Tab-separated table of N, CA, C and O in Angstrom:
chain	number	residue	atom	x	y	z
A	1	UNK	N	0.845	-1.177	0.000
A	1	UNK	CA	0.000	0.000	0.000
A	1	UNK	C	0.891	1.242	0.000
A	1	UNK	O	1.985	1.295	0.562
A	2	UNK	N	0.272	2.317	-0.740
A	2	UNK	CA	0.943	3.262	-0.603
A	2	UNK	C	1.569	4.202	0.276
A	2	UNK	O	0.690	4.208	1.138
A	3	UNK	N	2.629	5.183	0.798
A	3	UNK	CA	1.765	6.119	1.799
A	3	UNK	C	1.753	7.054	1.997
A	3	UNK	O	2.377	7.733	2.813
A	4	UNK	N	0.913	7.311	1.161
A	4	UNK	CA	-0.529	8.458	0.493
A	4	UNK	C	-1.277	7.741	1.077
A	4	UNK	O	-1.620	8.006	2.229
A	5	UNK	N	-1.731	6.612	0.398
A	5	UNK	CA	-2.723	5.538	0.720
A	5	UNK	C	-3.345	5.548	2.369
A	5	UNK	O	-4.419	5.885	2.866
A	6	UNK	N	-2.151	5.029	2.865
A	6	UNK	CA	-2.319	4.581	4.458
A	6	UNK	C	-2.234	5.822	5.183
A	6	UNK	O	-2.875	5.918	6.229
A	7	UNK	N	-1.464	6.881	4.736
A	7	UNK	CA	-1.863	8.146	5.382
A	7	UNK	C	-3.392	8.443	5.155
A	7	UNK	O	-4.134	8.147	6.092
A	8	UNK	N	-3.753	8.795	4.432
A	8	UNK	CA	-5.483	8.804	3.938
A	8	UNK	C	-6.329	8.200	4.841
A	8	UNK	O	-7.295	8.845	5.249
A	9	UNK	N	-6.102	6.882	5.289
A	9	UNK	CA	-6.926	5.739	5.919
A	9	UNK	C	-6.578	6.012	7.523
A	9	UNK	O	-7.252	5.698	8.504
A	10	UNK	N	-5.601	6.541	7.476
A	10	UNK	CA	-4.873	6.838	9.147
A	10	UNK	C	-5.436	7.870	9.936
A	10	UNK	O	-5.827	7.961	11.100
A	11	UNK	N	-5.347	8.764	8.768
A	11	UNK	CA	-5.780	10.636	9.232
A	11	UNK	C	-7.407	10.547	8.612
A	11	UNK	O	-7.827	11.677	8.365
A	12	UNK	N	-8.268	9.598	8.352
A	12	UNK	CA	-9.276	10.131	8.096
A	12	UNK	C	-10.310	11.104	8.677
A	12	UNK	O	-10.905	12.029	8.124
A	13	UNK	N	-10.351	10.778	9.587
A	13	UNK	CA	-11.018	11.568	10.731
A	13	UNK	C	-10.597	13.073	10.714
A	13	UNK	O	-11.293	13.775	9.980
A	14	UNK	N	-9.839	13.542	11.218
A	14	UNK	CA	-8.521	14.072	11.391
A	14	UNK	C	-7.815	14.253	10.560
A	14	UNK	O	-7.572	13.210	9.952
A	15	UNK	N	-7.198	15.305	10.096
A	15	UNK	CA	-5.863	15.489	9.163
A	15	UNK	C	-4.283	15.324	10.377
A	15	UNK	O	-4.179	15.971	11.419
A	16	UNK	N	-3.570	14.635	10.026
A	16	UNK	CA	-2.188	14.976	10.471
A	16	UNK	C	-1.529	16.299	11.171
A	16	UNK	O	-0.787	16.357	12.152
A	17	UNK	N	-2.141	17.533	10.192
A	17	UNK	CA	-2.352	18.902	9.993
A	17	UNK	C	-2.503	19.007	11.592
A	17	UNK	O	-1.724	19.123	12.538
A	18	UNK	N	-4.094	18.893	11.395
A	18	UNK	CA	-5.386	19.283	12.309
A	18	UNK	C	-4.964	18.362	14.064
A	18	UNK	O	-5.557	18.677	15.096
A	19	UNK	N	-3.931	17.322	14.022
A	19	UNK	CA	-3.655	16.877	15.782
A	19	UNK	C	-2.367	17.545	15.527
A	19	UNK	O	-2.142	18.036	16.633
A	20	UNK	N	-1.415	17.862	14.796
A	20	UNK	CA	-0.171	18.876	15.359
A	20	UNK	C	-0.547	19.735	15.818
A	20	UNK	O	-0.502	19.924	17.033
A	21	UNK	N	-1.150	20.708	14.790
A	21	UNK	CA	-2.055	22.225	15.678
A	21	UNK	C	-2.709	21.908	17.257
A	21	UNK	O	-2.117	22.349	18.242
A	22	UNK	N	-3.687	21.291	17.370
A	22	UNK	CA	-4.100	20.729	18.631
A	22	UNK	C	-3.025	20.760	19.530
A	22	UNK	O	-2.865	21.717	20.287
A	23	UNK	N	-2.213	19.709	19.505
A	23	UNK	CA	-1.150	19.271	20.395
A	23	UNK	C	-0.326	20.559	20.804
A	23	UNK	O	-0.122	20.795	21.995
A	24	UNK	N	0.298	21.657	19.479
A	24	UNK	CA	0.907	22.582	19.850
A	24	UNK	C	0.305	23.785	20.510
A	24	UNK	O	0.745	24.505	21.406
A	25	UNK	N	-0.984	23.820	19.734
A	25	UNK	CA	-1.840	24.656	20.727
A	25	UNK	C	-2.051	24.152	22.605
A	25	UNK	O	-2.001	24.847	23.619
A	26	UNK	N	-2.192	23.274	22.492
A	26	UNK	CA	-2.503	22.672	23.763
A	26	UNK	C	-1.135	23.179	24.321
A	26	UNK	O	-1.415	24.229	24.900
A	27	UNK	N	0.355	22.927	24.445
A	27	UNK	CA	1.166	22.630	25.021
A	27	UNK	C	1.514	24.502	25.084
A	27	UNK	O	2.013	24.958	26.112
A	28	UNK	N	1.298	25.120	24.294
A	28	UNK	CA	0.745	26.715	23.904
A	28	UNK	C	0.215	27.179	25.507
A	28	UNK	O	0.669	28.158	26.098
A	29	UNK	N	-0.641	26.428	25.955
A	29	UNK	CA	-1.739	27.247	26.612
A	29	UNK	C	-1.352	26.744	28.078
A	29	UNK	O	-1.569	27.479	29.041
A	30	UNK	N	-0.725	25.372	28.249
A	30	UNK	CA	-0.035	25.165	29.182
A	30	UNK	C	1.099	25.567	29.856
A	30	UNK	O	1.557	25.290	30.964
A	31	UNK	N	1.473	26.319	28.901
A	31	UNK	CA	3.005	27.057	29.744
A	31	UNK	C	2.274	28.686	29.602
A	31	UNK	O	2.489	29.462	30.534
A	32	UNK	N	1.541	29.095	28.589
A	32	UNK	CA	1.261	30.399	29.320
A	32	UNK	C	0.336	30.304	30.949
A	32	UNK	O	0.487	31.137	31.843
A	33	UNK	N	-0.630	29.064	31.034
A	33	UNK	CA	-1.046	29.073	32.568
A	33	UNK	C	-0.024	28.472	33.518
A	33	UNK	O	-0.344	28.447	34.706
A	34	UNK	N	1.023	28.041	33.206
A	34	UNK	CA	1.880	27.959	33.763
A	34	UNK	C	2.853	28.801	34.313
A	34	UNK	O	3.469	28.498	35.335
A	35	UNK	N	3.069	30.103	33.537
A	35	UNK	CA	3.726	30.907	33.599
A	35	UNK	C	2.797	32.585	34.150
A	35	UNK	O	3.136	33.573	34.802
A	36	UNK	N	1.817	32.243	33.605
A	36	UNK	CA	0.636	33.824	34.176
A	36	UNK	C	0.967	33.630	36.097
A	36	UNK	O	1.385	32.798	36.902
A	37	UNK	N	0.440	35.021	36.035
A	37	UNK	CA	0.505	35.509	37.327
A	37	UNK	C	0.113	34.467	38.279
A	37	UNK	O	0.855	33.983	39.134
A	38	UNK	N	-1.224	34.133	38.046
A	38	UNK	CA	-1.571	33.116	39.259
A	38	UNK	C	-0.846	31.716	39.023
A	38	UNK	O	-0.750	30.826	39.867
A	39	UNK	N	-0.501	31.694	38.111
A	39	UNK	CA	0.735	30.003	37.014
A	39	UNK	C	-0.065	28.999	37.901
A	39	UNK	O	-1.182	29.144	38.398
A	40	UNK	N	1.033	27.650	37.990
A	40	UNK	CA	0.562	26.875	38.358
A	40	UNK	C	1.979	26.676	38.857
A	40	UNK	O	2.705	26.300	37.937
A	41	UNK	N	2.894	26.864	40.542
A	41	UNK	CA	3.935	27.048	40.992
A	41	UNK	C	4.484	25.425	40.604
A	41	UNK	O	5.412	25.190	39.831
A	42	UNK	N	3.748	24.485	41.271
A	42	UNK	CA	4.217	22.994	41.180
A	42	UNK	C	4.853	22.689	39.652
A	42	UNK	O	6.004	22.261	39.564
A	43	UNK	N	4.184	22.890	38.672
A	43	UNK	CA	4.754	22.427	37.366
A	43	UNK	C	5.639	23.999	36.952
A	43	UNK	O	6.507	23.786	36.106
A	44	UNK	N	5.577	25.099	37.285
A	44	UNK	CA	6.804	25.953	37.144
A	44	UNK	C	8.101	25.703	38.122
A	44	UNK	O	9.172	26.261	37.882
A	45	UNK	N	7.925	24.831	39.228
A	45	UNK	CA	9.542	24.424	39.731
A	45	UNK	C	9.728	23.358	39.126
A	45	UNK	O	10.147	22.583	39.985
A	46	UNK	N	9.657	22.683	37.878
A	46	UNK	CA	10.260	21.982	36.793
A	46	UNK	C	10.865	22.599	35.901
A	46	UNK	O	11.578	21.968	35.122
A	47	UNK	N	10.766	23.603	35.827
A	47	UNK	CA	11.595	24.180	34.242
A	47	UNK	C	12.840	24.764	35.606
A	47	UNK	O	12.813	24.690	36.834
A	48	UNK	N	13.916	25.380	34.530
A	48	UNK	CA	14.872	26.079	35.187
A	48	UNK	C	14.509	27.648	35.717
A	48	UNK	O	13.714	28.448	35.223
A	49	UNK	N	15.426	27.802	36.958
A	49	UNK	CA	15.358	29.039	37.452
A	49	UNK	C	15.172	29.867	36.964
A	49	UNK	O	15.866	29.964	35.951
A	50	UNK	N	14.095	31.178	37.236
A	50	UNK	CA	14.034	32.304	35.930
A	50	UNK	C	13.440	31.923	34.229
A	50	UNK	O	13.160	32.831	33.446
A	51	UNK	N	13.359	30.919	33.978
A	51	UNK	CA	12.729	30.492	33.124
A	51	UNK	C	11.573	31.321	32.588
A	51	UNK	O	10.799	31.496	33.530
A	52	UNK	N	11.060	31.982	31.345
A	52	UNK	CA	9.962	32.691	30.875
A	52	UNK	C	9.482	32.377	29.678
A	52	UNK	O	10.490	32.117	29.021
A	53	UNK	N	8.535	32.241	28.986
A	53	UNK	CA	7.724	31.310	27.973
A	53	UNK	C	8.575	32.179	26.829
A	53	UNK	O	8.677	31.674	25.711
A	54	UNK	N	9.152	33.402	27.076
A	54	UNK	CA	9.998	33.922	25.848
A	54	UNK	C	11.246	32.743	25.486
A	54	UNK	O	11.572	32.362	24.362
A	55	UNK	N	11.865	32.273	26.915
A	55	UNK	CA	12.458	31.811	26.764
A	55	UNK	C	12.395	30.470	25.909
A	55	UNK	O	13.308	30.202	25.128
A	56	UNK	N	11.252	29.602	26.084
A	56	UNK	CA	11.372	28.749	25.584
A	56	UNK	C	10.450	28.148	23.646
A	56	UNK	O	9.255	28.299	23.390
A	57	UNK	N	11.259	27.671	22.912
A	57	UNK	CA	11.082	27.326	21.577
A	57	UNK	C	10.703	25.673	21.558
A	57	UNK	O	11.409	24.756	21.977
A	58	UNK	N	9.218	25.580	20.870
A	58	UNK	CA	8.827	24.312	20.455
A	58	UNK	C	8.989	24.138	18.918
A	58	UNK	O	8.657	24.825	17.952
A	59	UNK	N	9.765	22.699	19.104
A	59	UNK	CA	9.563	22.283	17.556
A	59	UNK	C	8.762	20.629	17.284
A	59	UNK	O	8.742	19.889	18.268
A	60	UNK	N	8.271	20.224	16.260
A	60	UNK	CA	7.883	19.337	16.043
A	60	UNK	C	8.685	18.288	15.837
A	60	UNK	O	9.447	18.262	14.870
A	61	UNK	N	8.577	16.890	17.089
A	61	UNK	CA	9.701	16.067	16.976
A	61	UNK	C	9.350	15.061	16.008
A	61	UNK	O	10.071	14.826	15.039
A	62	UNK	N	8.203	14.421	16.249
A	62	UNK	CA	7.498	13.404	15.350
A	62	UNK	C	6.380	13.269	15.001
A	62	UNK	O	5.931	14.282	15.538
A	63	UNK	N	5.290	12.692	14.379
A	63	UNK	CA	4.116	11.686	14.467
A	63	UNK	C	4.651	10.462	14.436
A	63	UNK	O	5.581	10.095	13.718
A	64	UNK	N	3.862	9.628	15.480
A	64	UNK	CA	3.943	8.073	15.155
A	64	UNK	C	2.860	7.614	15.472
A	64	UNK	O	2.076	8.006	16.336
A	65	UNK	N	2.768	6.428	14.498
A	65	UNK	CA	0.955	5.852	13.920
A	65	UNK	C	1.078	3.880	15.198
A	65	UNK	O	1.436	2.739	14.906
A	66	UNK	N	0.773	4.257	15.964
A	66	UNK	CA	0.720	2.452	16.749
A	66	UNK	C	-0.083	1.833	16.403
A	66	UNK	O	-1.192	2.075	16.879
A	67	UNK	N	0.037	0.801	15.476
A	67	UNK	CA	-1.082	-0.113	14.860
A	67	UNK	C	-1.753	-1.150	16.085
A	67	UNK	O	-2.846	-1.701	15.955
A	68	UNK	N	-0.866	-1.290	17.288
A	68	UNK	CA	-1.666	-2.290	18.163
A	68	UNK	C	-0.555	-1.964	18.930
A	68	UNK	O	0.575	-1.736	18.496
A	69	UNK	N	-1.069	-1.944	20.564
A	69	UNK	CA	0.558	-2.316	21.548
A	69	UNK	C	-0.439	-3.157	22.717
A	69	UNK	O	-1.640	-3.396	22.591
A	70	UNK	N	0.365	-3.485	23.770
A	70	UNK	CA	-0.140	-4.405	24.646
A	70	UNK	C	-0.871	-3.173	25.469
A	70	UNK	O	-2.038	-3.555	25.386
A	71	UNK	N	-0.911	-2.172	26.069
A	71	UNK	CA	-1.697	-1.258	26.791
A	71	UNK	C	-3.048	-0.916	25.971
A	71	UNK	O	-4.147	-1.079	26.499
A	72	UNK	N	-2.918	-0.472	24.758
A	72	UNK	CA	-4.055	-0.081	23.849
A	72	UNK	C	-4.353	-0.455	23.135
A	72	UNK	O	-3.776	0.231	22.291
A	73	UNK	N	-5.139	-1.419	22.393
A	73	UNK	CA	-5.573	-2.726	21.343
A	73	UNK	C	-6.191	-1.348	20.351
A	73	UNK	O	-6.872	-0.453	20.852
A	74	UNK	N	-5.812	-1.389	18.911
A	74	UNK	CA	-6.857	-0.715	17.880
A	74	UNK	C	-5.213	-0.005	17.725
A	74	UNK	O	-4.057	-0.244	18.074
A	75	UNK	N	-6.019	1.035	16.941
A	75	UNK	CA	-5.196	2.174	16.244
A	75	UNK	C	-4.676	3.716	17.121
A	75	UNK	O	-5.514	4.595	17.323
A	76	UNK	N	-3.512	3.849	17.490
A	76	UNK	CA	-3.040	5.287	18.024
A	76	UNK	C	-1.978	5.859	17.444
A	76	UNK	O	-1.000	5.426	16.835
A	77	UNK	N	-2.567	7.466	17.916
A	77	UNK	CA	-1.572	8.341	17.026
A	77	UNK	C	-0.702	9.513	18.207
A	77	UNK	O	-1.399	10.248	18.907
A	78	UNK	N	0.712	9.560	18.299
A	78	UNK	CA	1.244	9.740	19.058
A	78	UNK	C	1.827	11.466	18.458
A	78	UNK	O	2.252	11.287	17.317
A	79	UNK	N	1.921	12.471	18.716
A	79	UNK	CA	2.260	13.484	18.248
A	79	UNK	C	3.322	14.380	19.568
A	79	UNK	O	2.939	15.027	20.543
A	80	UNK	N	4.627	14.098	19.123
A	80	UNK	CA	5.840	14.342	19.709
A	80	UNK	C	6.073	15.733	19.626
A	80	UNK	O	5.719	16.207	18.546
A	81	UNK	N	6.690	16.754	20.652
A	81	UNK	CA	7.223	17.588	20.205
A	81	UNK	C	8.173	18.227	21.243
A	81	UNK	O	8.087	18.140	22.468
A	82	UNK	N	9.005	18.823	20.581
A	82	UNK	CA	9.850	18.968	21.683
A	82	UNK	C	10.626	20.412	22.366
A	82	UNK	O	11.133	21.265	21.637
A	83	UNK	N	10.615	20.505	23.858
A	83	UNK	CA	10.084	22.417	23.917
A	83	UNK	C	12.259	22.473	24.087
A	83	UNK	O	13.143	21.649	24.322
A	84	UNK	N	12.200	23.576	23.868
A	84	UNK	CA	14.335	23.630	23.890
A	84	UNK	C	14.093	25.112	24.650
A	84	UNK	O	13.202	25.920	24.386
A	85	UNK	N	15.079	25.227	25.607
A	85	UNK	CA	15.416	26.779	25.562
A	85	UNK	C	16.252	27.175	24.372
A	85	UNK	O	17.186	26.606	23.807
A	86	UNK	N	15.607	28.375	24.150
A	86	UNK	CA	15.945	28.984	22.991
A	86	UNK	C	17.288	29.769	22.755
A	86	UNK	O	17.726	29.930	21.616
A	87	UNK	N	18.132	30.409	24.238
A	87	UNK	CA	19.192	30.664	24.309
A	87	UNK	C	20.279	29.827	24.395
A	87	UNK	O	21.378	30.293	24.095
A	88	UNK	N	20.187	28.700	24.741
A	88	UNK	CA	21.003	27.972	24.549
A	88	UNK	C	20.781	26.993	23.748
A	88	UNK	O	21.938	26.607	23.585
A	89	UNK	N	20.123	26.288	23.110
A	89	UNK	CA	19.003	25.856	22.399
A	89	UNK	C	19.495	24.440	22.655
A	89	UNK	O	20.051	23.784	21.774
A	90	UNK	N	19.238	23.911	24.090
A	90	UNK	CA	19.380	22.628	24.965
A	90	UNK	C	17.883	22.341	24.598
A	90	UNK	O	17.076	23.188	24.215
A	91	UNK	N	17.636	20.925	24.790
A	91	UNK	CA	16.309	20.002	24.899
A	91	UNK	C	16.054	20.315	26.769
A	91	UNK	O	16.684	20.107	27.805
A	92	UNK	N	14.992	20.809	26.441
A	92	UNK	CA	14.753	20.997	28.108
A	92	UNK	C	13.431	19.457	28.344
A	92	UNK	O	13.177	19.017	29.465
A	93	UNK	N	13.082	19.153	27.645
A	93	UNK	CA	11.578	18.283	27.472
A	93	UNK	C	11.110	17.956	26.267
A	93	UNK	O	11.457	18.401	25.173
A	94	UNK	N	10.052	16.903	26.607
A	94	UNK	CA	8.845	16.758	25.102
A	94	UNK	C	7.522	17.009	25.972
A	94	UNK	O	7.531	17.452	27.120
A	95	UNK	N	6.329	16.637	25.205
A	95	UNK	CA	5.170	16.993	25.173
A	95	UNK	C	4.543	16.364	23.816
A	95	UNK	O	4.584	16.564	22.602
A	96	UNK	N	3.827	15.318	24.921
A	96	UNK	CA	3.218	14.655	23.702
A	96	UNK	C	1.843	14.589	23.910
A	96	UNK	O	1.490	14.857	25.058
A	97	UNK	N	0.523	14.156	22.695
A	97	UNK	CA	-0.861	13.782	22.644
A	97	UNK	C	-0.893	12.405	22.510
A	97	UNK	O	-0.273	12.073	21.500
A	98	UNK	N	-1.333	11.522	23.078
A	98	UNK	CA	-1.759	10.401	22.082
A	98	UNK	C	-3.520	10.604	21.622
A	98	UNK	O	-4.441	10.739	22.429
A	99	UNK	N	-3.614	10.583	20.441
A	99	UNK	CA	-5.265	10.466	20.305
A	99	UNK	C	-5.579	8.897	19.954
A	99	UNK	O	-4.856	7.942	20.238
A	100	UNK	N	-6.695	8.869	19.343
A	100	UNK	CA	-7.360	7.375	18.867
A	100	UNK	C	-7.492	7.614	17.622
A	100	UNK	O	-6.920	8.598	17.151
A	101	UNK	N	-8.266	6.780	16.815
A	101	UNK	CA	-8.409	6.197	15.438
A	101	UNK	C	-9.219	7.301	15.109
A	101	UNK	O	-8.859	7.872	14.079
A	102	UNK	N	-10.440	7.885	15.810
A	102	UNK	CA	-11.040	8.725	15.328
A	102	UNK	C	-10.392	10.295	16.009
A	102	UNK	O	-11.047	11.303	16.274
A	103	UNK	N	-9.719	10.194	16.081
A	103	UNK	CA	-8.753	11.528	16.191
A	103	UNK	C	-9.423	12.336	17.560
A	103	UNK	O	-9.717	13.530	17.510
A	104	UNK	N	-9.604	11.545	18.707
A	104	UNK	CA	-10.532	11.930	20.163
A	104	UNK	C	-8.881	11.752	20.880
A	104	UNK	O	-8.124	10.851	20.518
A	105	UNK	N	-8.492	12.837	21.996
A	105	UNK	CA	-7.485	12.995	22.824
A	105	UNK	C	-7.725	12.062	23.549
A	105	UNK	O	-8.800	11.996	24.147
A	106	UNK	N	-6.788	11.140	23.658
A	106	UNK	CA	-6.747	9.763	25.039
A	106	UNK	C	-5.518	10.216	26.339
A	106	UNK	O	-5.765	9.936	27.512
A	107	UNK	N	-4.641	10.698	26.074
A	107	UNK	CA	-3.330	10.629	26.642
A	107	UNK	C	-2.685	11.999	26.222
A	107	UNK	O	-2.639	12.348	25.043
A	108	UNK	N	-2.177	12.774	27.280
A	108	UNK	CA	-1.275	13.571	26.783
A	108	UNK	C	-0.281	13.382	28.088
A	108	UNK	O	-0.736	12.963	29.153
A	109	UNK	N	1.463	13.808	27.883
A	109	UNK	CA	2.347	13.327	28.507
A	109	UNK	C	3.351	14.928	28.525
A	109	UNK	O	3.607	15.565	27.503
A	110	UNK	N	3.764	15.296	29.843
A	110	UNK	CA	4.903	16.661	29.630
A	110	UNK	C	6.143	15.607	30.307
A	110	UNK	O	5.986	14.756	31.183
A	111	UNK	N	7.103	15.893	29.754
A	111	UNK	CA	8.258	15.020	30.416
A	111	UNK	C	9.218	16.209	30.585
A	111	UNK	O	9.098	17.002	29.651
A	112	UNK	N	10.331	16.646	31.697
A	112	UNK	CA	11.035	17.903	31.614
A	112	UNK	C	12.108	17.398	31.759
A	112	UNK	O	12.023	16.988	32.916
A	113	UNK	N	13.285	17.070	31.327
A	113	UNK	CA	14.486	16.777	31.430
A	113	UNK	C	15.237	17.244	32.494
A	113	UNK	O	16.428	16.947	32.586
């Protein structure tokens, strides 16, 4: 099969497009309430000292398509990305979505290095 093909059949629901935006939006809105006045202190003593959302740059690490694993039977779509400080431009973390077959959020994951 092609893949055009299996992309087509994968992203039907959903464009590929349409869960990056999501995911980056999402991870978007989490460090500005993370970072606003009232933030959220517990997940701001994970990043580094002085740390400010200027500071930090997301890029897109992957998509990956799980045809079956032993935790989740069916079809998942995993959308990687990964936040760097931008002055030094170190990997500080990822931030990932997992959705389902019909492109519905199951799982999302912040990991901070």
């Amino acid at each position: 099969m092609e893949t055009n093909a299996l992309e087509n059949l994968i992203f039907a629901r959903k464009s590929k497009t349409e869960l990056i935006d999501e995911t980056i939006l999402s991870l978007q809105c989490l460090l500005h309430e993370t970072f606003s006045e009232k933030g959220r202190p517990e997940l701001k003593s994970e990043f580094p000292r002085n740390t400010c959302p200027n500071d930090l740059r997301i890029k897109l690490d992957n998509v990956v398509v799980y045809i079956e694993s032993l935790h989740k039977p069916g079809l998942s779509i995993e959308v990687i990305l990964d936040i760097f400080i931008h002055s030094t431009k170190s990997e500080l973390g990822t931030y990932s979505h997992i959705f389902n077959e019909e492109g519905n959020l199951v799982d999302e994951m912040l990991v901070i290095n």
